[in-house]
Coordinates of C-alpha atoms in Angstrom, one line a residue:
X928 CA -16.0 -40.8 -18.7
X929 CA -16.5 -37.7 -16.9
X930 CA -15.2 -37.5 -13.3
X931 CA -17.8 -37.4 -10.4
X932 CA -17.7 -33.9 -10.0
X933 CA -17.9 -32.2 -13.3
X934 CA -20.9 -35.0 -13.5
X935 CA -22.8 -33.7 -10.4
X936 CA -21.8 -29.6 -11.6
X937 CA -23.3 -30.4 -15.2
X938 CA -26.3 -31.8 -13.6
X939 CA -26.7 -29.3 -10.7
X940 CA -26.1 -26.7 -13.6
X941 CA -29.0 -28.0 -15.7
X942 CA -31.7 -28.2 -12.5
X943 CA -30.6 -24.4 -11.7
X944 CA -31.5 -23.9 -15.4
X945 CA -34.8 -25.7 -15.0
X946 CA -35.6 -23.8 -11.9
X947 CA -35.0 -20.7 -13.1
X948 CA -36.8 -21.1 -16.3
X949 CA -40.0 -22.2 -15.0
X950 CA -40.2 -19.2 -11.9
X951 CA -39.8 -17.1 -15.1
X952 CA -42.0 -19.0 -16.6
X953 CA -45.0 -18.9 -13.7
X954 CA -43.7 -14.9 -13.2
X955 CA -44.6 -14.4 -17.0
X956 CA -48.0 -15.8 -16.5
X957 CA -48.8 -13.8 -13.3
X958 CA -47.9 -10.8 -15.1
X959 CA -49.9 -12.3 -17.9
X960 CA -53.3 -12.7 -15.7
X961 CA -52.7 -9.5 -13.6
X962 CA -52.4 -7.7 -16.9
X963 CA -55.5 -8.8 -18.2
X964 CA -57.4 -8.7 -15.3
X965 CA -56.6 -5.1 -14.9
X966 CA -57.0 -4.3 -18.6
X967 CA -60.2 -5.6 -18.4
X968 CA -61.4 -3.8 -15.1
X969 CA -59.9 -0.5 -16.7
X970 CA -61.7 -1.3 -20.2
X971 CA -65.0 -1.8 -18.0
X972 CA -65.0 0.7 -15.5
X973 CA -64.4 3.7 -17.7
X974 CA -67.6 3.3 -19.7
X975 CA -69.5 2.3 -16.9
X976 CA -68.3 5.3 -14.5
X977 CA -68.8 7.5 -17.1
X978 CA -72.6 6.8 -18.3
X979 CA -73.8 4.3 -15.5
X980 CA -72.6 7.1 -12.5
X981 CA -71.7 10.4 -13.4
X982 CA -74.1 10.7 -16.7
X983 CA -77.9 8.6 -15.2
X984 CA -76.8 9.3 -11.5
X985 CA -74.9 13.0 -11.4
X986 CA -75.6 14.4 -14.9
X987 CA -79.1 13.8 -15.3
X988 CA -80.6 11.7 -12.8
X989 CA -84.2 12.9 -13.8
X990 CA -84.4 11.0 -17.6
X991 CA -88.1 9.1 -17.6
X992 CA -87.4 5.4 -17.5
X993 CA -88.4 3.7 -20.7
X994 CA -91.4 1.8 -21.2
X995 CA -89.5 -1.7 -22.4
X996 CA -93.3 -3.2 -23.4
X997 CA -94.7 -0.2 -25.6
X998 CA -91.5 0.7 -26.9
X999 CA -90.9 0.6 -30.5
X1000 CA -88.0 1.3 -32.9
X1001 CA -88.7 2.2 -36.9
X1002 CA -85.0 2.8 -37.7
X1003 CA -83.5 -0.3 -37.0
X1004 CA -82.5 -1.8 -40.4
X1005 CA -82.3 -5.2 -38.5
X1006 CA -79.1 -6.6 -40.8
X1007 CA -77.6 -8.1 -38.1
X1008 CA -81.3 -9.5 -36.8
X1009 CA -80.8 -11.8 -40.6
X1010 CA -84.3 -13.3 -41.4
X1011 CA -85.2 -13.4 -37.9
X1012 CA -86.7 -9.8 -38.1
X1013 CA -87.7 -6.9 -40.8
X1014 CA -87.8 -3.1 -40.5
X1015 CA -90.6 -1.3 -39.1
X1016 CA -92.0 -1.1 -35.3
X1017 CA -88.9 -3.2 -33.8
X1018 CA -89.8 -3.8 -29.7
X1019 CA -87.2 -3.1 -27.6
X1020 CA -83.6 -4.4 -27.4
X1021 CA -80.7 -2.7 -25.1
X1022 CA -78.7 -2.6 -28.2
X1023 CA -79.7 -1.5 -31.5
X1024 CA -76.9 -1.1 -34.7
X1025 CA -77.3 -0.4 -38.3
X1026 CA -75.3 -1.8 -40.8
X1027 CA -73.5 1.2 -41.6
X1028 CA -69.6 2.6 -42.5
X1029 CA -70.2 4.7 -39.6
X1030 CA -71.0 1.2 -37.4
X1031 CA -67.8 0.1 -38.8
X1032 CA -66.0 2.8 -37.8
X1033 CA -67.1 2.8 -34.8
X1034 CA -66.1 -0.6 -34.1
X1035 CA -62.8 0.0 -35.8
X1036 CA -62.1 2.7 -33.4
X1037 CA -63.3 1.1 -30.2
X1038 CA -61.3 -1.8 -31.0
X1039 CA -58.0 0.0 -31.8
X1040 CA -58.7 2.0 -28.1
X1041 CA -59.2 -1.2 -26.3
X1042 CA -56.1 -3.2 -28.0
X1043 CA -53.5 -0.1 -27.2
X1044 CA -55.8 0.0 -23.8
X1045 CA -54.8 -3.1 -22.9
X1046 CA -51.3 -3.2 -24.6
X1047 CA -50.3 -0.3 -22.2
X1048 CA -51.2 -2.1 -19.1
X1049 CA -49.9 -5.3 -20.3
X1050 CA -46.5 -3.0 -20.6
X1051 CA -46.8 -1.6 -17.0
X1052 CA -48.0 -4.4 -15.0
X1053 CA -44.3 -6.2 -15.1
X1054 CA -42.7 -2.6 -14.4
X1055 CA -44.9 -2.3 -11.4
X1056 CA -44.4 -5.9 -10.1
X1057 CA -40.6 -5.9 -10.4
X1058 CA -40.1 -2.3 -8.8
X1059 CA -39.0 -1.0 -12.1
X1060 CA -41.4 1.8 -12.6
X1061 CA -40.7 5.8 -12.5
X1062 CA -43.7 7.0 -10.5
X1063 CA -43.8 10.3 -12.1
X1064 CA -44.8 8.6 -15.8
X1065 CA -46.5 6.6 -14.1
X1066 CA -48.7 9.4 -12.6
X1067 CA -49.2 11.2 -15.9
X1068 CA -50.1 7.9 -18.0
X1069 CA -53.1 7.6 -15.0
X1070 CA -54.1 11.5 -15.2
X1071 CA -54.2 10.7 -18.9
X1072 CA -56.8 8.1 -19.0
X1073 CA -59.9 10.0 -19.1
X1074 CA -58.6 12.9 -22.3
X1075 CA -57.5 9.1 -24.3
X1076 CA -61.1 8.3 -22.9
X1077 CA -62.6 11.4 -23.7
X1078 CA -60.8 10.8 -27.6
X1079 CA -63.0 7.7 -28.2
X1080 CA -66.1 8.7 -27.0
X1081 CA -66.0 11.7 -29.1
X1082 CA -65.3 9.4 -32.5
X1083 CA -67.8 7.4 -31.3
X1084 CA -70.3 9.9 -31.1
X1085 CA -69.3 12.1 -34.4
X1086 CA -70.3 8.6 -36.5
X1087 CA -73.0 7.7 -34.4
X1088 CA -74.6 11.3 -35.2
X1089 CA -72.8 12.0 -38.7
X1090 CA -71.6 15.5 -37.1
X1091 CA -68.2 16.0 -38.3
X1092 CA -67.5 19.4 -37.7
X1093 CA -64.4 19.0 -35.1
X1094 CA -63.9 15.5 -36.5
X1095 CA -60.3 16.7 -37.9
X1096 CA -59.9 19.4 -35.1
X1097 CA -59.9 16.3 -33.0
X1098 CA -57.8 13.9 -35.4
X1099 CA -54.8 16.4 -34.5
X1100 CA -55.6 15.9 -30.6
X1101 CA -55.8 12.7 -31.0
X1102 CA -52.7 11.7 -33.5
X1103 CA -50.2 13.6 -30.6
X1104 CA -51.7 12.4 -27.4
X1105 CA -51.0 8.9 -28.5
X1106 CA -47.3 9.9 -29.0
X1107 CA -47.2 11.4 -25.8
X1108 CA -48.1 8.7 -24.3
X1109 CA -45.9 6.5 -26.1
X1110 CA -43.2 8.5 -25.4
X1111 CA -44.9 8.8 -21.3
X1112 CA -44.9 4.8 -21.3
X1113 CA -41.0 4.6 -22.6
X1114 CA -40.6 6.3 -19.5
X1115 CA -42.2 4.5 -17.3
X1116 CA -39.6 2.2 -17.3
X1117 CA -36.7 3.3 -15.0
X1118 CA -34.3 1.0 -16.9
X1119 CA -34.8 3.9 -19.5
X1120 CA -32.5 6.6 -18.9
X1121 CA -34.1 10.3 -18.9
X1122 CA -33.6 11.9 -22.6
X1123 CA -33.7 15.9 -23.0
X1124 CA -35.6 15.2 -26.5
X1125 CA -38.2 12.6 -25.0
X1126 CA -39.5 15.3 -21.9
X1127 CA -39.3 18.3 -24.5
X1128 CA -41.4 16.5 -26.9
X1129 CA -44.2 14.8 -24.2
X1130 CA -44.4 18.8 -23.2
X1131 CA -44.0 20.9 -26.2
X1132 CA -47.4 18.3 -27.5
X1133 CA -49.2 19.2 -24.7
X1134 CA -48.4 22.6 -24.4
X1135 CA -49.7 23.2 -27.9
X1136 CA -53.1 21.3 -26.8
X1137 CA -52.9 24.0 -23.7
X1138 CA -52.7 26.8 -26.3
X1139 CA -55.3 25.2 -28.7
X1140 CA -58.2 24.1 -26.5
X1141 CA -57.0 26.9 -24.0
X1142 CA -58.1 30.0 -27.1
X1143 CA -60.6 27.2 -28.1
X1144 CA -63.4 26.6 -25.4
X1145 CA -61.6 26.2 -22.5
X1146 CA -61.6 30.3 -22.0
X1147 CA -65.0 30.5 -22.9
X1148 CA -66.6 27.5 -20.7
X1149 CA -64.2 27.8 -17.8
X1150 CA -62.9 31.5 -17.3
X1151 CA -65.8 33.7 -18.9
X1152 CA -68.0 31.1 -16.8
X1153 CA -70.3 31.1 -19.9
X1154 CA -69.8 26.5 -19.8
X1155 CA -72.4 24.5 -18.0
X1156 CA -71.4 22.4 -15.1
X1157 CA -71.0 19.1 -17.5
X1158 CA -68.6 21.5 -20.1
X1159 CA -66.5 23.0 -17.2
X1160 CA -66.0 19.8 -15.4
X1161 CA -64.8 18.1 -19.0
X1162 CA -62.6 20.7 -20.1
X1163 CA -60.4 20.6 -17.0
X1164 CA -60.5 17.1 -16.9
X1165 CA -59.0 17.9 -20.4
X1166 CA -56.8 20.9 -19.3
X1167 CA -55.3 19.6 -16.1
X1168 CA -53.8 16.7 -17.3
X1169 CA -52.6 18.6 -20.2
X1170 CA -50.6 21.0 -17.8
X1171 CA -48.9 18.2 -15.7
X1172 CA -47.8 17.0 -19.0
X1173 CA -46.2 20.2 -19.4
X1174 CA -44.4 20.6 -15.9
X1175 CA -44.0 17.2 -14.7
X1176 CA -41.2 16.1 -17.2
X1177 CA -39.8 19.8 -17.2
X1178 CA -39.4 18.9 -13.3
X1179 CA -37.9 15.3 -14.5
X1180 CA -35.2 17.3 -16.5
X1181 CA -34.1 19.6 -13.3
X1182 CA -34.0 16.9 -11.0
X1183 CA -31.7 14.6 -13.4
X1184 CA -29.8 17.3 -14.2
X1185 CA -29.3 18.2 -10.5
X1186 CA -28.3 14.0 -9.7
X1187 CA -25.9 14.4 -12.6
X1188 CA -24.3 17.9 -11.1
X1189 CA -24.8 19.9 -14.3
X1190 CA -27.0 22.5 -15.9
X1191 CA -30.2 22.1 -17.8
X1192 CA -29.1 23.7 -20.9
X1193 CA -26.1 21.4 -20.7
X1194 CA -28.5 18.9 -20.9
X1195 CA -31.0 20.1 -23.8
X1196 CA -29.7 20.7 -27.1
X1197 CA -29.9 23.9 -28.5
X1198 CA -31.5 22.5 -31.7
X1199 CA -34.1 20.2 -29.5
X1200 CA -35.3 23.9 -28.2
X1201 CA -35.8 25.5 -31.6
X1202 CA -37.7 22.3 -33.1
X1203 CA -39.8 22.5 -29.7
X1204 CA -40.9 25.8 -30.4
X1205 CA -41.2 25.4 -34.2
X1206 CA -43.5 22.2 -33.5
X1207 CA -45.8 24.5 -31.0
X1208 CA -46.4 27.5 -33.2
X1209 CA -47.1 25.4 -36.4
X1210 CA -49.2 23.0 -34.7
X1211 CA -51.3 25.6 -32.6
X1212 CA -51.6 26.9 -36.1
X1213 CA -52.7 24.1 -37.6
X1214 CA -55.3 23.3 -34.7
X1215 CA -56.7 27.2 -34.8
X1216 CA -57.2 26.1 -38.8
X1217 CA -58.7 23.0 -38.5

């Protein structure tokens, strides 16, 4: 038989284990619920700040209401509707969708935006709630949110209008911001030590969309002044984040370098420079081409 007290220090052993299982158990869930309460404000609120406020209430606030009685619909294939209706004068419904590869696409790409949406938060919330969070990525992963926005709105407009003609322009946009912010949400955890090639790469991607959209229509909207008030106020929405992305982790890099008392180009590779600038002119290429 066991003595008394190895007795009572296996069973005060297993209760600490219980205890401190189930507080990471209910801590899990919190960060569980918080997460998808916030995803689901964020996945919410963008579309509804975006048409409900600044399109019908800043944008144009003069559209005609619609006449929900009279109003009729002729090229609404009713698929969806089954047997319950047939094509020709449909009356009104608040959402009408054809059964179309362009529909599907458009709900394949809304549903890959909402999934890494809500993956992303789902990543931070625990960061943020434990303390473990470096504000700086933080800050460019929220100035970010409208150009990732911004990216499905236009895919969901260039299949709901079949106009195609920046659809691959856009693919290249696209394809890199998501690794920036991959590489932005690495970051965001503090546990994750600052790496030359991680900042050089979140800023050499978005200093090639500087140098693409910037001899694009970001010259000709915002500094020839030739843009309307909706064009201008999208393109730096699109340009400013794009430029903290370039000096932000360039300002990480001096500040870790100064904590660990040596130089910057003690810090970068000389090779991690070279590939920087090889990736910028080949991909500013590549976007003037597409």
């Amino acid at each position: 038989m066991l003595p008394q007290n190895q007795m009572q220090n296996y069973v005060e052993s297993r209760l600490t284990s219980l205890h401190n299982l189930g507080s990471t158990a209910v801590s899990n869930s919190r960060d569980k619920f918080v997460a998808f309460f916030v995803g689901a404000l964020v996945v919410f609120s963008l579309p509804y700040l975006h048409i409900g406020v600044f399109y019908r209430l800043i944008w144009v606030p003069d559209k005609p209401k619609i006449d929900r009685i009279s109003c009729t619909c002729n090229c609404f294939d009713t698929v969806f509707r089954g047997s319950y209706e047939n094509p020709g004068n449909i009356p009104y419904k608040h959402v009408y969708f054809n059964a179309t590869w362009q529909t599907s696409r458009i709900w394949l790409f809304t549903v890959i935006f909402i999934l890494l949406g809500y993956e992303s938060i789902k990543y931070l919330i625990p960061l943020i709630r434990r303390n473990q969070i470096r504000s700086s990525m933080l800050f460019l992963y929220v100035v970010n949110l409208y150009p990732n926005y911004y990216s499905w709105w236009s895919y969901f407009s260039y299949y709901n209008e079949d106009f195609y003609t920046y659809f691959k322009h856009h693919m290249l946009f696209t394809v890199t911001e998501i690794v920036a912010t991959c590489l932005v949400l690495n970051m965001c955890d503090i546990r994750n030590e600052i790496q030359s090639w991680k900042m050089i790469a979140i800023s050499s991607i978005n200093l090639m969309h500087i140098l693409v959209s910037g001899m694009d229509q970001f010259i000709t909207h915002v500094i020839q002044g030739r843009g309307t008030n909706f064009q201008n106020a999208r393109d730096l929405g699109l340009m400013i984040p794009d430029f903290l992305h370039v000096i932000v982790p360039i300002l990480c890099l001096l500040m870790y370098a100064r904590g660990k008392d040596i130089r910057l180009n003690e810090l970068c590779y000389k090779e991690e420079i070279m590939l920087s600038g090889v990736f910028v002119t080949l991909c500013t290429l590549l976007g003037r081409l597409m």
